[in-house]
Short mmCIF file of C-alpha atoms and ligand atoms in Angstrom, two decimals:
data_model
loop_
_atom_site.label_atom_id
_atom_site.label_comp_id
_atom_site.label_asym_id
_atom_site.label_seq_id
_atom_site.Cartn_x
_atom_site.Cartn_y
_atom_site.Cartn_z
CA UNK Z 811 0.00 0.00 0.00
CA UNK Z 812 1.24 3.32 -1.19
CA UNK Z 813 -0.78 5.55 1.80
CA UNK Z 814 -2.07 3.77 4.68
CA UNK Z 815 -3.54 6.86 6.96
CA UNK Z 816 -4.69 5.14 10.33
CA UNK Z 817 -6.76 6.68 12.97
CA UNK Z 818 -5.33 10.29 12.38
CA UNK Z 819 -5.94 12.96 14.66
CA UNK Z 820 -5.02 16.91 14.72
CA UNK Z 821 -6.07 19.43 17.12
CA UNK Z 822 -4.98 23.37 16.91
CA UNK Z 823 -4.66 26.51 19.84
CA UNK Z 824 -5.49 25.19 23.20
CA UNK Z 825 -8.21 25.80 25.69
CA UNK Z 826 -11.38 27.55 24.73
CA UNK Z 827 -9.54 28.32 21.31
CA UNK Z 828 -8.85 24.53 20.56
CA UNK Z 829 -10.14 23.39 17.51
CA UNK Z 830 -9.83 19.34 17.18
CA UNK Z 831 -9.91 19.04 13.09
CA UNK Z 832 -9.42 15.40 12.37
CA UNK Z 833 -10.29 13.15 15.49
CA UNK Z 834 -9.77 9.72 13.65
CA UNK Z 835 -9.36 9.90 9.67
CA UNK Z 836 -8.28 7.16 8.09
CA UNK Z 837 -7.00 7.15 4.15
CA UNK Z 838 -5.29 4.60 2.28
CA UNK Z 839 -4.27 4.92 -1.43
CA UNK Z 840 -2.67 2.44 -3.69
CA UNK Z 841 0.05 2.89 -7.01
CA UNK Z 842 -1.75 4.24 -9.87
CA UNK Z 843 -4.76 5.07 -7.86
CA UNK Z 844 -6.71 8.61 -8.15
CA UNK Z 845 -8.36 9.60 -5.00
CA UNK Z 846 -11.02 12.98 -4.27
CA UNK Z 847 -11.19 14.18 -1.54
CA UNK Z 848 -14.15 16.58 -0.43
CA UNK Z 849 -15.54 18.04 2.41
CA UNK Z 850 -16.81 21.61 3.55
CA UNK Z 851 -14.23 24.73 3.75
CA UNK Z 852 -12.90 24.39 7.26
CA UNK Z 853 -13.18 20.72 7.19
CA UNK Z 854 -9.75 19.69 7.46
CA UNK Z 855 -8.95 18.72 3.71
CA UNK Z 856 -5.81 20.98 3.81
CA UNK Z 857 -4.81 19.71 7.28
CA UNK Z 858 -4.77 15.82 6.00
CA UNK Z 859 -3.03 16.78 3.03
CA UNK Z 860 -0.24 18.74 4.96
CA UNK Z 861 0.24 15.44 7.57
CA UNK Z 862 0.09 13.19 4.89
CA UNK Z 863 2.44 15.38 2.91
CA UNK Z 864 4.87 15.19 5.62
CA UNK Z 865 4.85 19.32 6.03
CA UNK Z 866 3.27 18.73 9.84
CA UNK Z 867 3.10 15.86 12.14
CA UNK Z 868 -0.24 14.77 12.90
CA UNK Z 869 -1.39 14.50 17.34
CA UNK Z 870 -1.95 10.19 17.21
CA UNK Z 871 -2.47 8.02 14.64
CA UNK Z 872 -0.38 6.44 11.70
CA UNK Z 873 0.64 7.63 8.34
CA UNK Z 874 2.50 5.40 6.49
CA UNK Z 875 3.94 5.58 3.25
CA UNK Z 876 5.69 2.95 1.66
CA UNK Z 877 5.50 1.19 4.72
CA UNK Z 878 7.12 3.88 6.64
CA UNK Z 879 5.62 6.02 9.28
CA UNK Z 880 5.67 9.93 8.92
CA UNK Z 881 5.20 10.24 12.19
CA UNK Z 882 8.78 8.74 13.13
CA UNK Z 883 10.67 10.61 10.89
CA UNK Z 884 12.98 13.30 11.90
CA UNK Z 885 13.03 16.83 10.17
CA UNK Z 886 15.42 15.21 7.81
CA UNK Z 887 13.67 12.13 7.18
CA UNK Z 888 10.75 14.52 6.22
CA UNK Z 889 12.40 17.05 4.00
CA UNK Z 890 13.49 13.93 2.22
CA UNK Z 891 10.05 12.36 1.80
CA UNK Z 892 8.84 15.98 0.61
CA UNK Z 893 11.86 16.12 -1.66
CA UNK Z 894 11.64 12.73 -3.73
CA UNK Z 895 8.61 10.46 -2.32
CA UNK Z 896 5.78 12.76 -2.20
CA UNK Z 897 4.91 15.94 -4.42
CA UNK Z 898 2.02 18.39 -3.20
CA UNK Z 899 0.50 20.74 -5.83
CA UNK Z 900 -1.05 24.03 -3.62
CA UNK Z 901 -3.75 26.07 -4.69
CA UNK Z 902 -2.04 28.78 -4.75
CA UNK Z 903 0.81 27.92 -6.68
CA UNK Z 904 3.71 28.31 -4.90
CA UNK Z 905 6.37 29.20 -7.70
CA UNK Z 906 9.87 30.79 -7.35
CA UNK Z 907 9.45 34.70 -8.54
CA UNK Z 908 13.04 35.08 -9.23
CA UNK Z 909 13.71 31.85 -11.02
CA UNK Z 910 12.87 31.61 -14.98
CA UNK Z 911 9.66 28.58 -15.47
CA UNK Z 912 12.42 26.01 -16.78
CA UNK Z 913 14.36 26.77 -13.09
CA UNK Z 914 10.91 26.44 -11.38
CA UNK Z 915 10.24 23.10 -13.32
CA UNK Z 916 13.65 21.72 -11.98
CA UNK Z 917 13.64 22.97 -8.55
CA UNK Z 918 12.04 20.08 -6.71
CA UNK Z 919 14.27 17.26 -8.75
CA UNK Z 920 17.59 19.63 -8.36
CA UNK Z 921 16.70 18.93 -4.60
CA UNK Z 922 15.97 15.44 -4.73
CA UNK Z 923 18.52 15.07 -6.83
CA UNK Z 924 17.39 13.26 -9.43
CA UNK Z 925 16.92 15.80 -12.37
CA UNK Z 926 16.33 14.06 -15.77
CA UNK Z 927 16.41 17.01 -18.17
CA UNK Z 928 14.31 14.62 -21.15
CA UNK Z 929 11.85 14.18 -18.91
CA UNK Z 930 11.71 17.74 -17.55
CA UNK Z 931 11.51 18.95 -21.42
CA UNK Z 932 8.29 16.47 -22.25
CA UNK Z 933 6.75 17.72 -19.06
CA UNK Z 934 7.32 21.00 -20.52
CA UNK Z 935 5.75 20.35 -24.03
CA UNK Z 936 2.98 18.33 -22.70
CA UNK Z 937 2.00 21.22 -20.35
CA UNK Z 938 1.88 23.40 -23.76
CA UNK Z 939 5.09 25.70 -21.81
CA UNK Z 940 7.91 25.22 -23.94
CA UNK Z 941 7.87 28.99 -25.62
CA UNK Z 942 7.77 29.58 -21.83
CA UNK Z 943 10.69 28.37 -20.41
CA UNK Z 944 12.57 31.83 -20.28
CA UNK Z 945 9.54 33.43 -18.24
CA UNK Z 946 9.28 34.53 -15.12
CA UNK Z 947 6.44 33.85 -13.91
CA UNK Z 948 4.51 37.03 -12.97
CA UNK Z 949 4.66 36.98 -17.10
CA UNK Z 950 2.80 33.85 -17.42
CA UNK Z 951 -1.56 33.19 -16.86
CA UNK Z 952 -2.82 31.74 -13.81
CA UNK Z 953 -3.35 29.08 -16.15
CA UNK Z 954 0.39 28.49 -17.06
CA UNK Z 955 1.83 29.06 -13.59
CA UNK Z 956 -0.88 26.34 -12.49
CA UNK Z 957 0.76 23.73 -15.47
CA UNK Z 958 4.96 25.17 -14.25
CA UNK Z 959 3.49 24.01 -10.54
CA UNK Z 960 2.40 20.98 -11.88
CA UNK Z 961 5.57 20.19 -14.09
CA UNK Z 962 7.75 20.88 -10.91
CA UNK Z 963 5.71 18.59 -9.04
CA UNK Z 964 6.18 15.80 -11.15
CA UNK Z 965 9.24 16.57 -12.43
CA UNK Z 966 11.14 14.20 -9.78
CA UNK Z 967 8.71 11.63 -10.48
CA UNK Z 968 6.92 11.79 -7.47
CA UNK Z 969 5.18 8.14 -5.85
CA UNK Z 970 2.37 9.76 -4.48
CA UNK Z 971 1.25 13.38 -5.72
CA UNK Z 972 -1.09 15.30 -3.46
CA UNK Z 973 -2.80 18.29 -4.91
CA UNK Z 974 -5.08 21.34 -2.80
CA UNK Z 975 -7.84 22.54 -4.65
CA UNK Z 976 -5.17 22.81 -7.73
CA UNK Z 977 -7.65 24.11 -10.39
CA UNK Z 978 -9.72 26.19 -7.75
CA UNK Z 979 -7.90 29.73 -9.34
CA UNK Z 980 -8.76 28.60 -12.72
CA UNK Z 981 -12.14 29.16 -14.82
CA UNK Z 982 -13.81 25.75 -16.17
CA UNK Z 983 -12.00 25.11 -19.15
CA UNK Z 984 -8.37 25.63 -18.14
CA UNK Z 985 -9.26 23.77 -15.33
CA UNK Z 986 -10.21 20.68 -17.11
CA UNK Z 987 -7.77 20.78 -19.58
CA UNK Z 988 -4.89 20.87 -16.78
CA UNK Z 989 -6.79 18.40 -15.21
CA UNK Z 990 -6.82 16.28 -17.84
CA UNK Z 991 -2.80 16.46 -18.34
CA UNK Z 992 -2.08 15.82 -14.88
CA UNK Z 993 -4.33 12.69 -15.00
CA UNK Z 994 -2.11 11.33 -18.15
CA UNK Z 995 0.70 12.59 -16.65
CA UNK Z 996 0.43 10.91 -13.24
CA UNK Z 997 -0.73 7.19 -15.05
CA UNK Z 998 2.15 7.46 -17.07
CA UNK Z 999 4.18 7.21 -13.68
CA UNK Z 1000 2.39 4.96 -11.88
CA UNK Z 1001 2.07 7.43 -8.87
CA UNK Z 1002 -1.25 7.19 -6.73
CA UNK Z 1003 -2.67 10.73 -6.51
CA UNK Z 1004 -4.88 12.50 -3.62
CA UNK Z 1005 -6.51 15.42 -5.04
CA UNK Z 1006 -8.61 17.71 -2.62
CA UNK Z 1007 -11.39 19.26 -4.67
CA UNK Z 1008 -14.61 21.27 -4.20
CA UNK Z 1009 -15.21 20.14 -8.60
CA UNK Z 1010 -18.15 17.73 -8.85
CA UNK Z 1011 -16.74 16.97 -12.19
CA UNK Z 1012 -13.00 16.60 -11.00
CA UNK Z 1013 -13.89 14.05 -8.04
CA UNK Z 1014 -15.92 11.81 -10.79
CA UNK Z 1015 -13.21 11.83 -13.07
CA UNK Z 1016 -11.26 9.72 -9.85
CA UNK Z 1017 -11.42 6.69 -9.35
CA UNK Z 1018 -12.28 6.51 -5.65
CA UNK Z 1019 -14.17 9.58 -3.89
CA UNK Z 1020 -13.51 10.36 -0.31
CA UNK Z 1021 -15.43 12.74 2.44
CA UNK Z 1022 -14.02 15.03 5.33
CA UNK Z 1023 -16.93 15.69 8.10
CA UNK Z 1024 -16.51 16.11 11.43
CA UNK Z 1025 -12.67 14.93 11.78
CA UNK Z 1026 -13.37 11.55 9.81
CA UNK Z 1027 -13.26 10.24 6.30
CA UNK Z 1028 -16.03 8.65 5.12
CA UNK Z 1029 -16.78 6.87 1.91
N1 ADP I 96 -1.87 26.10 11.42
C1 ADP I 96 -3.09 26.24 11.95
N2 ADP I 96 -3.28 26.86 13.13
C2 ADP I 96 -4.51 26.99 13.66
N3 ADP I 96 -5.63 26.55 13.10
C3 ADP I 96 -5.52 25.93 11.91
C4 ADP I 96 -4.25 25.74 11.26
N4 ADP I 96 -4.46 25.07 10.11
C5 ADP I 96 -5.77 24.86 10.02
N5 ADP I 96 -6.42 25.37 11.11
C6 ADP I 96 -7.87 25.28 11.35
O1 ADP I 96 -8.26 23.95 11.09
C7 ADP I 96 -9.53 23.92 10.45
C8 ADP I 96 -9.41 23.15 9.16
O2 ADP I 96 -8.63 23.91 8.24
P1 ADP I 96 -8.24 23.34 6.81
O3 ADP I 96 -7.55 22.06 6.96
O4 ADP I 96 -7.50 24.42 6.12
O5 ADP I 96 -9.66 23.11 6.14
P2 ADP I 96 -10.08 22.92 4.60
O6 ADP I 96 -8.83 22.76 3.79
O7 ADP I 96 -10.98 21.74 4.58
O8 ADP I 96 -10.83 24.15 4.23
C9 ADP I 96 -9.98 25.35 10.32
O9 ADP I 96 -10.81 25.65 11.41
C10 ADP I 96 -8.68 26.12 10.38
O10 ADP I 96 -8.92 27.41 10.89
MG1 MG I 97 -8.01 23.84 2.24
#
């Protein structure tokens, strides 16, 4: 099992100000699976992703992937698993202003170092942003910075991509054809992918659907 999220639970502030999100979520995800996950704004779709992503540690509970236990891993072990195991897509792109789109694309393999410049350049000209790859990207659409974020994710071929609401600053269309590339994209590696949507459309086009209510996942 790629994921195996067991009995998960993450509280925030203390005291009257505590706020227990997830109070026993439990996710598991296999290779080459697609996963949606929904659930109301506030829900804790973010939160999951973030634990599962290794970028927090979650209160109890178990998140393993490949076998091994996020929870045990020291800051090290983490950035590693961020760097070369797991790639998160965020909604809000997250792209380097001062590097040029073909930099941005090769950021997160440069890191994990495992850069494979062939497969950087057909990640490029699938995503449609190979007259781009001088850019910055303030100079690009919301629509091409979305596809750079993607690229970069993917770029160190990822085993398990996690993506936030990643079409949510698009309109319809661009949405669905990014969508649409990142599916073909992620087959083509085998990688399981968690997507957290608020789409209708997007979750059906998965092929298992997940929901976030009251701290726990339900099918
Ligand atoms: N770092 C944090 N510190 C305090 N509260 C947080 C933090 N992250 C999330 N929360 C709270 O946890 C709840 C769930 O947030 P989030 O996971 O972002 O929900 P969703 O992504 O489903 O909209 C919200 O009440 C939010 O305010
Ligand atoms: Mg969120």
């Amino acid at each position: 099992m790629l994921l195996q999220a067991t009995n998960v639970t993450k509280s925030f502030g203390s005291g009257d100000a505590r706020v227990d999100v997830l109070r026993g979520a439990d996710v598991t995800l296999d290779r080459g699976e697609t996963l949606a996950l929904t659930g109301e704004s506030g829900s804790g779709k973010s939160t999951l992703l973030h634990l599962v992503g290794g970028l927090d540690t979650p209160d109890t509970g178990e998140i393993l992937i490949n076998g091994t236990d996020n929870g045990q891993l020291d800051d090290a072990g983490r950035a590693a698993l961020r760097r070369g195991v797991v790639g998160v897509v965020f909604q809000q792109f997250n792209l380097i202003p001062s590097l040029r789109v073909a930099d941005n694309i090769a950021f997160q393999a440069r890191l994990a170092g495992n850069e494979d410049a062939a497969w950087q350049a057909a990640l490029a000209n699938r995503m449609g942003l190979t007259e781009q790859l001088g850019k910055y990207p303030e100079q690009l659409s919301g629509g091409q910075q979305q596809r750079v974020a993607i690229a970069r994710t993917l770029a160190p071929r990822p085993k398990l991509v996690l993506a936030d609401e990643p079409t949510g600053n698009l309109d319809e269309d661009t949405a669905q054809s990014v969508m649409d590339l990142m599916l073909d994209l992620v087959s083509e590696t085998g990688a399981g992918l968690l997507i957290v949507t608020h789409s209708a459309r997007l979750a059906s086009a998965m092929s298992r659907r997940l929901h976030l209510t009251a701290g726990r996942v339900a099918e």
